[in-house]
Short mmCIF file of N, CA and C in Angstrom, two decimals:
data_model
loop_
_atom_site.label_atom_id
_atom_site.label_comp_id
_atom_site.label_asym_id
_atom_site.label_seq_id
_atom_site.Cartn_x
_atom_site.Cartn_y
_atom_site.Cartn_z
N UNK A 1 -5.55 -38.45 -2.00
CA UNK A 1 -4.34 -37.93 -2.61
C UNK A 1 -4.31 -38.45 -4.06
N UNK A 2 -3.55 -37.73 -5.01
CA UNK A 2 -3.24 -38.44 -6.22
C UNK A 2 -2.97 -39.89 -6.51
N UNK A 3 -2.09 -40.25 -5.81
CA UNK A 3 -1.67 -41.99 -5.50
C UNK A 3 -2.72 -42.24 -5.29
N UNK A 4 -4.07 -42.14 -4.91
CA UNK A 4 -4.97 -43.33 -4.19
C UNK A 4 -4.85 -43.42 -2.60
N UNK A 5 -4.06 -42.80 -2.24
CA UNK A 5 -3.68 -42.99 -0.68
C UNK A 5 -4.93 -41.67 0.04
N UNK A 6 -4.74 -41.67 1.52
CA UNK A 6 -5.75 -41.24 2.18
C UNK A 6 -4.96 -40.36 3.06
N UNK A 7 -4.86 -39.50 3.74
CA UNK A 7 -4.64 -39.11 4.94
C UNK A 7 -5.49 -38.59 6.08
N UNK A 8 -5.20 -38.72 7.13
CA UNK A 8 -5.95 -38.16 8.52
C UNK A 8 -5.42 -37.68 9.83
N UNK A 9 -5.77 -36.35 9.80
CA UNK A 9 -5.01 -35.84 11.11
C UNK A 9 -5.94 -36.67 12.72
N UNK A 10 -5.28 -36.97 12.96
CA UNK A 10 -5.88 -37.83 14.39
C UNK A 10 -5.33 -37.17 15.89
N UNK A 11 -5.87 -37.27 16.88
CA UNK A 11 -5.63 -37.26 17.97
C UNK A 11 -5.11 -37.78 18.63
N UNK A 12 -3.37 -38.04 18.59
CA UNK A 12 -2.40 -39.22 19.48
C UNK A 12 -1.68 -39.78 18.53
N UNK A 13 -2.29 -40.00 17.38
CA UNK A 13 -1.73 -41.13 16.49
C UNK A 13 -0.57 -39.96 15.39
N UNK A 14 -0.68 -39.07 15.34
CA UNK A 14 0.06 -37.86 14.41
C UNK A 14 -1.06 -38.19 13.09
N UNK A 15 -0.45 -37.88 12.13
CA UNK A 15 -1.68 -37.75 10.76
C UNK A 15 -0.89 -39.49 10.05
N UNK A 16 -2.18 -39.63 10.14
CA UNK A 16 -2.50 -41.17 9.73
C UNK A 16 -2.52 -41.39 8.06
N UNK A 17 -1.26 -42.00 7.69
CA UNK A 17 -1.41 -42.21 6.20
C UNK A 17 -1.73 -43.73 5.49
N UNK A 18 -2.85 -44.09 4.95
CA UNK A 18 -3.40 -45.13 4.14
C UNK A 18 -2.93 -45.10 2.76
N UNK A 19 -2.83 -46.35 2.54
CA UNK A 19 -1.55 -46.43 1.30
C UNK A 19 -2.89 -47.38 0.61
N UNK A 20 -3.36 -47.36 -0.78
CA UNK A 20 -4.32 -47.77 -1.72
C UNK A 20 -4.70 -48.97 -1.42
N UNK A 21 -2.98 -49.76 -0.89
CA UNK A 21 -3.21 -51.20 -0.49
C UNK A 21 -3.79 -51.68 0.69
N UNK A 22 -3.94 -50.23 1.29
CA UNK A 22 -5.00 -50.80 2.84
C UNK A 22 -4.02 -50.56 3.94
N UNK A 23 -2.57 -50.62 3.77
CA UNK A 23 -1.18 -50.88 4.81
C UNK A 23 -1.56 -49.02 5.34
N UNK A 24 -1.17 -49.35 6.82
CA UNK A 24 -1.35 -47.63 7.56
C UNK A 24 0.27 -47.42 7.99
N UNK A 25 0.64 -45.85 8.12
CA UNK A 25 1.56 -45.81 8.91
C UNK A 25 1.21 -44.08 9.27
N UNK A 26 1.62 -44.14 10.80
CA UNK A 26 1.76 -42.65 11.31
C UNK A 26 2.88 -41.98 11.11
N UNK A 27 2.18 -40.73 10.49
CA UNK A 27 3.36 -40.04 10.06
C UNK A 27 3.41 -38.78 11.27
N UNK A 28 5.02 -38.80 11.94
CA UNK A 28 4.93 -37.50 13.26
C UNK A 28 6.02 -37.06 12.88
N UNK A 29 6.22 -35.41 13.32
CA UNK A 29 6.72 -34.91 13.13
C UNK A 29 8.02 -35.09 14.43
N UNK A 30 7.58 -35.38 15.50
CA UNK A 30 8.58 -35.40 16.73
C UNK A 30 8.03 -36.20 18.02
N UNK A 31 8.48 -36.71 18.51
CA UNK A 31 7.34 -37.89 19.66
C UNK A 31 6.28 -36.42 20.49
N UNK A 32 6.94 -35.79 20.54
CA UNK A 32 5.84 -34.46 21.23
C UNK A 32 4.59 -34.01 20.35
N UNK A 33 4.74 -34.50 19.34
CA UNK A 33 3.98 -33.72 18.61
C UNK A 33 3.13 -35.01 17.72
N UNK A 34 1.96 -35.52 18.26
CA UNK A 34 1.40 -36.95 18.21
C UNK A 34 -0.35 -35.59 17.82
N UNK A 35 -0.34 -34.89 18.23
CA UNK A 35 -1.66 -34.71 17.70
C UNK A 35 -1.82 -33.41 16.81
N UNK A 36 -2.83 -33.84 15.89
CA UNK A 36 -3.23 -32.90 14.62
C UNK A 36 -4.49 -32.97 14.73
N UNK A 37 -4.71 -31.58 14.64
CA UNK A 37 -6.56 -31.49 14.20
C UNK A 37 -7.21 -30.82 13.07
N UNK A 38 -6.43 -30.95 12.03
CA UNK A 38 -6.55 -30.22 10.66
C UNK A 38 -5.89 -30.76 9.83
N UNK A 39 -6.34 -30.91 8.93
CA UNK A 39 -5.28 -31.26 7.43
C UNK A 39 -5.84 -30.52 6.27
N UNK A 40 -5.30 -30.49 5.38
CA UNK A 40 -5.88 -29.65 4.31
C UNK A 40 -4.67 -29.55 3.05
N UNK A 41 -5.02 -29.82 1.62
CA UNK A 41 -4.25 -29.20 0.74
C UNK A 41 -4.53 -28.10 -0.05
N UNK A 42 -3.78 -27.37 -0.43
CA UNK A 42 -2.97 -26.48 -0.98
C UNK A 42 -3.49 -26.58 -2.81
N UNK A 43 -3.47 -25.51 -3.53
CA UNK A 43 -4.00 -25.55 -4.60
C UNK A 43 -3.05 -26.60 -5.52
N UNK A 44 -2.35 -26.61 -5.46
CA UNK A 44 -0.76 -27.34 -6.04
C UNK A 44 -0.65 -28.64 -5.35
N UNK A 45 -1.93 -29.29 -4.12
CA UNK A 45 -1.91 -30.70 -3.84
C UNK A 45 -0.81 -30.92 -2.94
N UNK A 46 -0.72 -29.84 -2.41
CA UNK A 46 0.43 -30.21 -0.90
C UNK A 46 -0.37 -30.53 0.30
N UNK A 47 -0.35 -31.23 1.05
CA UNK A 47 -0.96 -31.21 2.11
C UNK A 47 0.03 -31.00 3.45
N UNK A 48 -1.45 -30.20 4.40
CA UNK A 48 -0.58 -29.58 5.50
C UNK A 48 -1.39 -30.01 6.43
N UNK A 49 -0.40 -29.99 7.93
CA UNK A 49 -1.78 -30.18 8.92
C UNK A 49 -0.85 -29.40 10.19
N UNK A 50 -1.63 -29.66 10.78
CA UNK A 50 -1.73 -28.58 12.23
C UNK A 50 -1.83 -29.22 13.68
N UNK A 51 -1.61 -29.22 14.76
CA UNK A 51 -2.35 -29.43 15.69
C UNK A 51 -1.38 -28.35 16.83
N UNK A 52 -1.26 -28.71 18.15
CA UNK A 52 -0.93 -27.80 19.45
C UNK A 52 0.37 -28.17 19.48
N UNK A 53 1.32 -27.05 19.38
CA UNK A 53 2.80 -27.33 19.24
C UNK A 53 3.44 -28.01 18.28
N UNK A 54 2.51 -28.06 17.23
CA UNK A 54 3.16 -28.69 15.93
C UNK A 54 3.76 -27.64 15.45
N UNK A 55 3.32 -26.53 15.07
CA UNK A 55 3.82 -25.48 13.99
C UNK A 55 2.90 -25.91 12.81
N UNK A 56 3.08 -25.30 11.55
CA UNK A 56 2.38 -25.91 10.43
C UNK A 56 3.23 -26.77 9.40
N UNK A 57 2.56 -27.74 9.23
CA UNK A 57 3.44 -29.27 8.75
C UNK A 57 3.09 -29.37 7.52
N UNK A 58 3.89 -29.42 6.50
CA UNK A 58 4.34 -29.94 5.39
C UNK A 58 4.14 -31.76 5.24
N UNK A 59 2.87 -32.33 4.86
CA UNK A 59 3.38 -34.06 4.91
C UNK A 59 4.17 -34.16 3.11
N UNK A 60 4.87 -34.20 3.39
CA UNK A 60 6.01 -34.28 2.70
C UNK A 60 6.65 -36.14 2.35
N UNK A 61 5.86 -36.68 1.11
CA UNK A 61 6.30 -38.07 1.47
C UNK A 61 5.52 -38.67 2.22
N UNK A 62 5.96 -39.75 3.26
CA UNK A 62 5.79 -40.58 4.13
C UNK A 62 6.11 -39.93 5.63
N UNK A 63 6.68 -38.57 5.41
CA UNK A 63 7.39 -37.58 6.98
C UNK A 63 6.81 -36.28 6.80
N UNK A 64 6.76 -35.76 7.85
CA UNK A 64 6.14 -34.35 7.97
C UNK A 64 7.34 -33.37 8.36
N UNK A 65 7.04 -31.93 8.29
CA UNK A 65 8.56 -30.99 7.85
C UNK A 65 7.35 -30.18 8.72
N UNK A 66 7.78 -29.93 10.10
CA UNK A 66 6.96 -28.52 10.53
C UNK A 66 7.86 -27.43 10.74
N UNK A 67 7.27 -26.19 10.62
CA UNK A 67 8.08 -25.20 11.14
C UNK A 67 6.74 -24.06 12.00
N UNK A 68 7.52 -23.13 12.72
CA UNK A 68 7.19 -21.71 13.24
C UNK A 68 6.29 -22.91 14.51
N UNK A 69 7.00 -23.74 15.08
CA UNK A 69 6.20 -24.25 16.23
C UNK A 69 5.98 -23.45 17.30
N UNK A 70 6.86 -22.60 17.91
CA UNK A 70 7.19 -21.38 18.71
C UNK A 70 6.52 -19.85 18.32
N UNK A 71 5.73 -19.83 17.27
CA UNK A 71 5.06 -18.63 17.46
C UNK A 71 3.43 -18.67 17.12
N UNK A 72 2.54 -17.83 17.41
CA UNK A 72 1.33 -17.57 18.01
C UNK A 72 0.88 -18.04 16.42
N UNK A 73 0.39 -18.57 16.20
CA UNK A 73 -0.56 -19.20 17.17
C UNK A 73 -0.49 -20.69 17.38
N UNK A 74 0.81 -21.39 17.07
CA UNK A 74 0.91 -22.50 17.67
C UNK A 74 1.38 -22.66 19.09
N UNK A 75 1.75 -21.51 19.81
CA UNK A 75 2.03 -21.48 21.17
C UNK A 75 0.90 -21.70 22.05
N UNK A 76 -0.35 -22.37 21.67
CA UNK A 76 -1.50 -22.77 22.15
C UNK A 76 -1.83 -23.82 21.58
N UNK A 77 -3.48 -23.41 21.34
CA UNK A 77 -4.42 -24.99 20.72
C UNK A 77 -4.40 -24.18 19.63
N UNK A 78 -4.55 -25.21 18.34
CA UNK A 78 -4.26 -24.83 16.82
C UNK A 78 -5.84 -25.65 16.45
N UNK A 79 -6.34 -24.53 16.06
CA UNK A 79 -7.91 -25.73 15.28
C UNK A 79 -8.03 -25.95 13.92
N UNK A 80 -7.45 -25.27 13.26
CA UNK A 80 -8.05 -24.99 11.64
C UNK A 80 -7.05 -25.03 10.85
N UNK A 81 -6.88 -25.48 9.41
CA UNK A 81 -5.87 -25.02 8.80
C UNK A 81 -6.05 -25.35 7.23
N UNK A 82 -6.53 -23.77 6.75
CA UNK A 82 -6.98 -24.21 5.47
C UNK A 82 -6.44 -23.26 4.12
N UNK A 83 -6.38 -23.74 3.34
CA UNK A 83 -5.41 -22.91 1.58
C UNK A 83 -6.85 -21.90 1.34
N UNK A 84 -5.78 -20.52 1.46
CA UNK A 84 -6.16 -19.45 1.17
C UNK A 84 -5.47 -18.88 0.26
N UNK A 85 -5.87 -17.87 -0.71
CA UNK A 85 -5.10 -17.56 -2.21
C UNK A 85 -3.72 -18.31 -2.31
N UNK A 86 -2.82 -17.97 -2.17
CA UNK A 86 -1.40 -18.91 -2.28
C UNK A 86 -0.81 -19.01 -0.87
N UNK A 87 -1.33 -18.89 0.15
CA UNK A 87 -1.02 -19.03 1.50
C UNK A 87 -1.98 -20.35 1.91
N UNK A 88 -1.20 -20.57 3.16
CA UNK A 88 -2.21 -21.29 4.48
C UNK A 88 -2.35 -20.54 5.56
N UNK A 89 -3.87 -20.42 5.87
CA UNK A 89 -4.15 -19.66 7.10
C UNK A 89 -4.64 -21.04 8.06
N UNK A 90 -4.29 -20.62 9.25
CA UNK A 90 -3.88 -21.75 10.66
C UNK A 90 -4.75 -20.55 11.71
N UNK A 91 -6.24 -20.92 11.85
CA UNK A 91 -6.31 -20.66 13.24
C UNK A 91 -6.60 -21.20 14.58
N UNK A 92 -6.19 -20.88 15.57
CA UNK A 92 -5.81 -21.16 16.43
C UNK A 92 -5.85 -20.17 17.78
N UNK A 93 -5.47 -20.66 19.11
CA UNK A 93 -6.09 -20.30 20.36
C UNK A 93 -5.66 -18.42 20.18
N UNK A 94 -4.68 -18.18 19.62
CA UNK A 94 -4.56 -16.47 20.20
C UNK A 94 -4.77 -15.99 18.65
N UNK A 95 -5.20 -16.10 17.95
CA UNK A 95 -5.94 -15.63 16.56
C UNK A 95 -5.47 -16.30 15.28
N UNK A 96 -5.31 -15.72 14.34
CA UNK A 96 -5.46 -16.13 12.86
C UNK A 96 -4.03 -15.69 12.09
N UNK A 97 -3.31 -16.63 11.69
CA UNK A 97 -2.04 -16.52 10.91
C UNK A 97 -2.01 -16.83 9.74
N UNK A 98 -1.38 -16.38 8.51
CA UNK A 98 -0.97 -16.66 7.38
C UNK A 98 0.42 -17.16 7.27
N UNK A 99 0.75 -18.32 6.41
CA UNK A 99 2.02 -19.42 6.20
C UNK A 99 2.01 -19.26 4.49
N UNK A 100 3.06 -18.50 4.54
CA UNK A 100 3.84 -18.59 3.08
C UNK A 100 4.83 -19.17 2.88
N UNK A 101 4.61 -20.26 1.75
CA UNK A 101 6.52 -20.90 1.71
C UNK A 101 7.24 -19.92 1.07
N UNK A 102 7.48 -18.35 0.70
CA UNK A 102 8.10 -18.01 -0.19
C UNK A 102 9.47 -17.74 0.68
N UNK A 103 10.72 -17.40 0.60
CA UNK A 103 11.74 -17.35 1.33
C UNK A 103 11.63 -18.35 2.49
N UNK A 104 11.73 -19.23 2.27
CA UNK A 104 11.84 -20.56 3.10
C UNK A 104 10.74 -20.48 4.31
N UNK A 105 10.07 -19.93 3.84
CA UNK A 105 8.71 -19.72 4.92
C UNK A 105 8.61 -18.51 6.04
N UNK A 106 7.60 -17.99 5.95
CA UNK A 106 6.85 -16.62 6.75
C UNK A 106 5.93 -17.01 7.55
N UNK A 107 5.55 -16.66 8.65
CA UNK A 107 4.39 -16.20 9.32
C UNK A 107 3.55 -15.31 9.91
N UNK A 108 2.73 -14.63 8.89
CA UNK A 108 2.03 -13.23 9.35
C UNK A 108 0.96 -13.43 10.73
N UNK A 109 0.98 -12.93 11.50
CA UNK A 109 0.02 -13.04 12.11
C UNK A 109 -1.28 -11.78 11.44
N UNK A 110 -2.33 -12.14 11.82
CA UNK A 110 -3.94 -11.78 10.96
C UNK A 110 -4.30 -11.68 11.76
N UNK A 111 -4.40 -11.49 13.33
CA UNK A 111 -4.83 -11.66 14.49
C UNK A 111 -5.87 -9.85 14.03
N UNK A 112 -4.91 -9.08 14.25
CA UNK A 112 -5.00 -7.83 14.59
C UNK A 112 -6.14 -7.49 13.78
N UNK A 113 -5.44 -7.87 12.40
CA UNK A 113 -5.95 -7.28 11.31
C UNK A 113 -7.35 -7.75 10.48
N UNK A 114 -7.78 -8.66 11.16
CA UNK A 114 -9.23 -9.34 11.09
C UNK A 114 -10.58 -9.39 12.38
N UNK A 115 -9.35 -8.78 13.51
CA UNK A 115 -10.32 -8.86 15.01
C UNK A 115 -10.10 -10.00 15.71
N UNK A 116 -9.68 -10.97 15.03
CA UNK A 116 -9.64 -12.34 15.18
C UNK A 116 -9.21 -12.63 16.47
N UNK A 117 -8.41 -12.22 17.18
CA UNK A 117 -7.46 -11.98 18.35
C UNK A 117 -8.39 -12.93 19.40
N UNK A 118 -7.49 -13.70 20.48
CA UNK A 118 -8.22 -13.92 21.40
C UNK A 118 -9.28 -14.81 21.21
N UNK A 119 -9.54 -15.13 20.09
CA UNK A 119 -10.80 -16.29 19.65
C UNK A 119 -10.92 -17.80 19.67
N UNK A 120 -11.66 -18.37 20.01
CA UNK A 120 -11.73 -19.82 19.92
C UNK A 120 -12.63 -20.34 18.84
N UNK A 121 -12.09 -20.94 18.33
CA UNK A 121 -12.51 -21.88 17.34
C UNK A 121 -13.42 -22.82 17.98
N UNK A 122 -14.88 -22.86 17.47
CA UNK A 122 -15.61 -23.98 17.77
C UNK A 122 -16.26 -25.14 16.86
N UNK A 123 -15.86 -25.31 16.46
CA UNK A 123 -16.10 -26.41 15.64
C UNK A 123 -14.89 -26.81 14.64
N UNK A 124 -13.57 -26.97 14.86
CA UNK A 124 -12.36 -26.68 14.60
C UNK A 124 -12.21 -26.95 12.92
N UNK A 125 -13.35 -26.28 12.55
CA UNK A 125 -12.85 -25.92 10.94
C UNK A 125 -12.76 -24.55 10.12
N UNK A 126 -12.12 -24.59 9.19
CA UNK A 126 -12.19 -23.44 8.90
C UNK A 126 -12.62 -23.63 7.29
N UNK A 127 -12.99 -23.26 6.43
CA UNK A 127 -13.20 -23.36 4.59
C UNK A 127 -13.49 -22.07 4.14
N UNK A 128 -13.62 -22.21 2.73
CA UNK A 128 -13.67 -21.22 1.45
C UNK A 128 -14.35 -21.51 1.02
N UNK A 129 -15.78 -20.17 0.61
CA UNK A 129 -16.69 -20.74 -0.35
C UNK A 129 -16.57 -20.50 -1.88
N UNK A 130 -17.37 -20.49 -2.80
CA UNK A 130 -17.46 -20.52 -4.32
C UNK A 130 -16.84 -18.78 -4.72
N UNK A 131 -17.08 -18.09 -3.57
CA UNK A 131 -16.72 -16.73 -3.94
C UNK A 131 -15.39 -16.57 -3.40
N UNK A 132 -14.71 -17.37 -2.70
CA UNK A 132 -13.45 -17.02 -2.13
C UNK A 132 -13.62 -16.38 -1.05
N UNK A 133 -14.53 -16.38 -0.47
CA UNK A 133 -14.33 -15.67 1.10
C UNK A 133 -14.18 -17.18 2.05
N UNK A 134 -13.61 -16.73 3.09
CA UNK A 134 -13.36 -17.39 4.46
C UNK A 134 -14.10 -17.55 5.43
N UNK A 135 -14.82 -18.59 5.90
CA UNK A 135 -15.56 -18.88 6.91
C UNK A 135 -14.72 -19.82 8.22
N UNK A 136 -15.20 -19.09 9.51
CA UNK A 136 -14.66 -19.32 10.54
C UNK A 136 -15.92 -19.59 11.64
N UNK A 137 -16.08 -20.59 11.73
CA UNK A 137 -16.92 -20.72 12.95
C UNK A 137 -16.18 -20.54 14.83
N UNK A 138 -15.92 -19.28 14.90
CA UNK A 138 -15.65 -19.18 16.45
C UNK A 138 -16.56 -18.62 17.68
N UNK A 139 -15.73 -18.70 18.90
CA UNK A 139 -16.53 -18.16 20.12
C UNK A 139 -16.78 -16.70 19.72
N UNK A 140 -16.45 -15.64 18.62
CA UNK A 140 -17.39 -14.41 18.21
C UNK A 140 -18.57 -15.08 17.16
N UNK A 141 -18.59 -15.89 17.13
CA UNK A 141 -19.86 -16.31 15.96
C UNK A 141 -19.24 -16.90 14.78
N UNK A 142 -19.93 -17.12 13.74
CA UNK A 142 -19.63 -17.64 12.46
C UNK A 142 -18.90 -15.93 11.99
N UNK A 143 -17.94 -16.05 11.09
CA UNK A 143 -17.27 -15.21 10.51
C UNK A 143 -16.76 -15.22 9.73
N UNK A 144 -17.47 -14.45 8.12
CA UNK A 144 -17.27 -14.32 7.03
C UNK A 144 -16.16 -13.51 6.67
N UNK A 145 -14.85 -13.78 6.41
CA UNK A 145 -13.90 -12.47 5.78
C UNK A 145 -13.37 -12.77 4.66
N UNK A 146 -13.11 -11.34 3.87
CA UNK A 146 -12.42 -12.17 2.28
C UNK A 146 -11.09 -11.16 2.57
N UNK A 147 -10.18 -11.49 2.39
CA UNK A 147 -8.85 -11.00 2.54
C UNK A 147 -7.90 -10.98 1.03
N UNK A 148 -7.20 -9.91 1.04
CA UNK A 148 -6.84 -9.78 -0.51
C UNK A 148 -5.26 -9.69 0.06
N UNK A 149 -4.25 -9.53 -0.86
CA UNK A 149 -2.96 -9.66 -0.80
C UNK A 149 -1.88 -9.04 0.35
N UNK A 150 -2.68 -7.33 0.19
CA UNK A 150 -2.08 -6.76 1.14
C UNK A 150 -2.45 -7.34 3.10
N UNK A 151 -3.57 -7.60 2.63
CA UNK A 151 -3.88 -8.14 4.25
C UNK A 151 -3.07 -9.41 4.39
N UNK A 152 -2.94 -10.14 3.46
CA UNK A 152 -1.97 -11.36 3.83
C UNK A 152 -0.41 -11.36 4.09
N UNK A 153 0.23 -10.13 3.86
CA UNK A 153 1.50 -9.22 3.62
C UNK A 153 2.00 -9.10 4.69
N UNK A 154 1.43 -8.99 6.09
CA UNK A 154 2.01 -8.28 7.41
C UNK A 154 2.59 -7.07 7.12
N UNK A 155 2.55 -6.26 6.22
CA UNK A 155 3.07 -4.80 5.88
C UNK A 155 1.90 -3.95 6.08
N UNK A 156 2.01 -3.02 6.26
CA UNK A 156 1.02 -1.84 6.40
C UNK A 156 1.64 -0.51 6.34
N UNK A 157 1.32 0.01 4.82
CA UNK A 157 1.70 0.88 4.07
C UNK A 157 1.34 2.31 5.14
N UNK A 158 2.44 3.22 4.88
CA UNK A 158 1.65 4.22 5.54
C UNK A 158 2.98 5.54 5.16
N UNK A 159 2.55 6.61 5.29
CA UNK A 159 2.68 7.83 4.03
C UNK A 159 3.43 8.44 5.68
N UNK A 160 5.05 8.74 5.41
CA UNK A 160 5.63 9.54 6.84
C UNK A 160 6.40 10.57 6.40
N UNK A 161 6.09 11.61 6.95
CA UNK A 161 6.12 13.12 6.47
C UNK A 161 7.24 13.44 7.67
N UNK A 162 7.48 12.95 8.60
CA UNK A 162 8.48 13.53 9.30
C UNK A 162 9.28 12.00 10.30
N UNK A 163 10.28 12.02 10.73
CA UNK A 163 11.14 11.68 11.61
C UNK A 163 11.37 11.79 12.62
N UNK A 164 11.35 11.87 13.96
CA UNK A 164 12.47 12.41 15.02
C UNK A 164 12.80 11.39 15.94
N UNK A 165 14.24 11.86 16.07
CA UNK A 165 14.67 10.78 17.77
C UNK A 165 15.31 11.61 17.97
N UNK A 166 14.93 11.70 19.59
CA UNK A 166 15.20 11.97 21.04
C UNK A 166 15.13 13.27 20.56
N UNK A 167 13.62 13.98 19.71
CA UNK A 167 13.76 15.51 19.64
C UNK A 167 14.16 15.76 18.71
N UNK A 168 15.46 15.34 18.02
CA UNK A 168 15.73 15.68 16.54
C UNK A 168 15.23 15.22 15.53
N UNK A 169 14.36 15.79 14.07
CA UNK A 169 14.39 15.68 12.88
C UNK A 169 15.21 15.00 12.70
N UNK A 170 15.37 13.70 11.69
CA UNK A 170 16.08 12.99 11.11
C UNK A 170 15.58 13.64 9.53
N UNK A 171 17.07 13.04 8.64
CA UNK A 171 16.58 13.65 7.36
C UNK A 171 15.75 12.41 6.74
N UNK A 172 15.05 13.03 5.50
CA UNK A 172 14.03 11.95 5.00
C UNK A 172 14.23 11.72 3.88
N UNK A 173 14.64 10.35 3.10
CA UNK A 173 14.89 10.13 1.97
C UNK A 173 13.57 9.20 1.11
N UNK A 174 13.81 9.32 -0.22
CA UNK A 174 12.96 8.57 -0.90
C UNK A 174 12.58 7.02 -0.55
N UNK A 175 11.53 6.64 -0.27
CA UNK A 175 11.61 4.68 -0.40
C UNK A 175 11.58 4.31 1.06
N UNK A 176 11.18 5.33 2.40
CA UNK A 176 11.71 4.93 3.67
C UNK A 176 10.87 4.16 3.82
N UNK A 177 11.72 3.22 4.49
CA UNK A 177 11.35 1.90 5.38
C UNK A 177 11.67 1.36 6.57
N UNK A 178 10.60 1.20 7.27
CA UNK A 178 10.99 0.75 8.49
C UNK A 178 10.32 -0.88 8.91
N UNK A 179 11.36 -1.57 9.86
CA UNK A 179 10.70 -2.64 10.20
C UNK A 179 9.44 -2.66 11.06
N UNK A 180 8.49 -3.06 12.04
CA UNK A 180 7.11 -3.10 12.58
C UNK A 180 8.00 -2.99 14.22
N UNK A 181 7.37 -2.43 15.15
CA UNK A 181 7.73 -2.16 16.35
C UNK A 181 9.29 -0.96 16.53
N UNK A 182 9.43 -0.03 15.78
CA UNK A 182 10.45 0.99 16.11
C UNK A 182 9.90 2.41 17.00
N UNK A 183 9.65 1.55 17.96
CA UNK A 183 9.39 2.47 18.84
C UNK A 183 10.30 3.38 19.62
N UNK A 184 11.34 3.44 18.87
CA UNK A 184 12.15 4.77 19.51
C UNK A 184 11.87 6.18 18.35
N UNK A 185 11.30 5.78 17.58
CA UNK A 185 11.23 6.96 16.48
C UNK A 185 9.69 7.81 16.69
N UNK A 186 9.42 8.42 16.57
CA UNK A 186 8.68 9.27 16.71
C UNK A 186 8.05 9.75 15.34
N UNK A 187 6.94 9.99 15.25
CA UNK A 187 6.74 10.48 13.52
C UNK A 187 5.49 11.56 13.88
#
């Protein structure tokens, strides 16, 4: 870290912080949540870490700030967690997520939209090479992807020429938008 200090995500102990002077203290987010298997900072020198039912953690200080502990892919085993363009991607037992702090924090899931789905991480790292692509060593093999803005977005643009519910045409205005799963509409 900048200070001279060290950190380490550990197994039991939560992420282990070394202070220049040699003095240790564990930093946890909640007595449940004692193991991390990733750490990683952020272009801006934030560091984050990860493990199973953590959510993705902010070490923040001397304390850790997790959030989205309750959705996929921390609702399993979490292996990886590494700074991708201005995001953190976290993968983990049911695929591959993107963590934006912008509006007090997002979580896209990437599962779908990389294949990623369903994968295990074997060798629980994940990195970026000199070109900016993403390497993933999982149970589909080593896996090279480079992902650009819109893939990190959870939006998926798409051009709708018509409307209907329950049979009727709805009218269609400029700018339509819909949220992801409106499955009563018909197009």
């Amino acid at each position: 870290m900048p200070d001279g200090s060290v950190l380490a995500a550990t197994d039991g102990s939560g992420v282990v912080h070394r202070s220049p002077a040699g003095g240790t203290t564990d930093l946890q987010a909640s007595a449940d949540s004692r193991t991390y298997y990733s750490l990683a900072l952020d272009r801006e020198g934030t560091a984050w870490a990860c493990g199973p039912g953590s959510g993705i953690c902010q070490v923040d200080g001397m304390s850790l700030t997790c959030s989205a502990q309750d959705r996929a892919p921390f609702d399993g085993s979490v292996y990886s967690v590494v700074p991708y363009a201005d995001r953190i991607l976290v993968l983990g037992q049911s695929g591959l997520a993107a963590w934006s702090q912008e509006n007090g924090g997002r979580l896209v899931d990437l599962g779908d939209e990389t294949g990623l789905r369903d994968l295990t991480a074997e060798l629980n790292t994940a990195c970026t090479d000199a070109h900016g692509a993403l390497w993933l060593a999982t149970s589909k093999g080593l896996v090279r992807i480079t992902l650009d803005g819109a893939d990190l977005s959870g939006e998926v643009p798409t051009a709708i020429t018509a409307m209907f519910w329950a049979g009727e045409e709805l009218p269609m205005v400029p700018d339509t938008r819909l949220r992801h799963d409106q499955d009563f509409l018909t197009f």
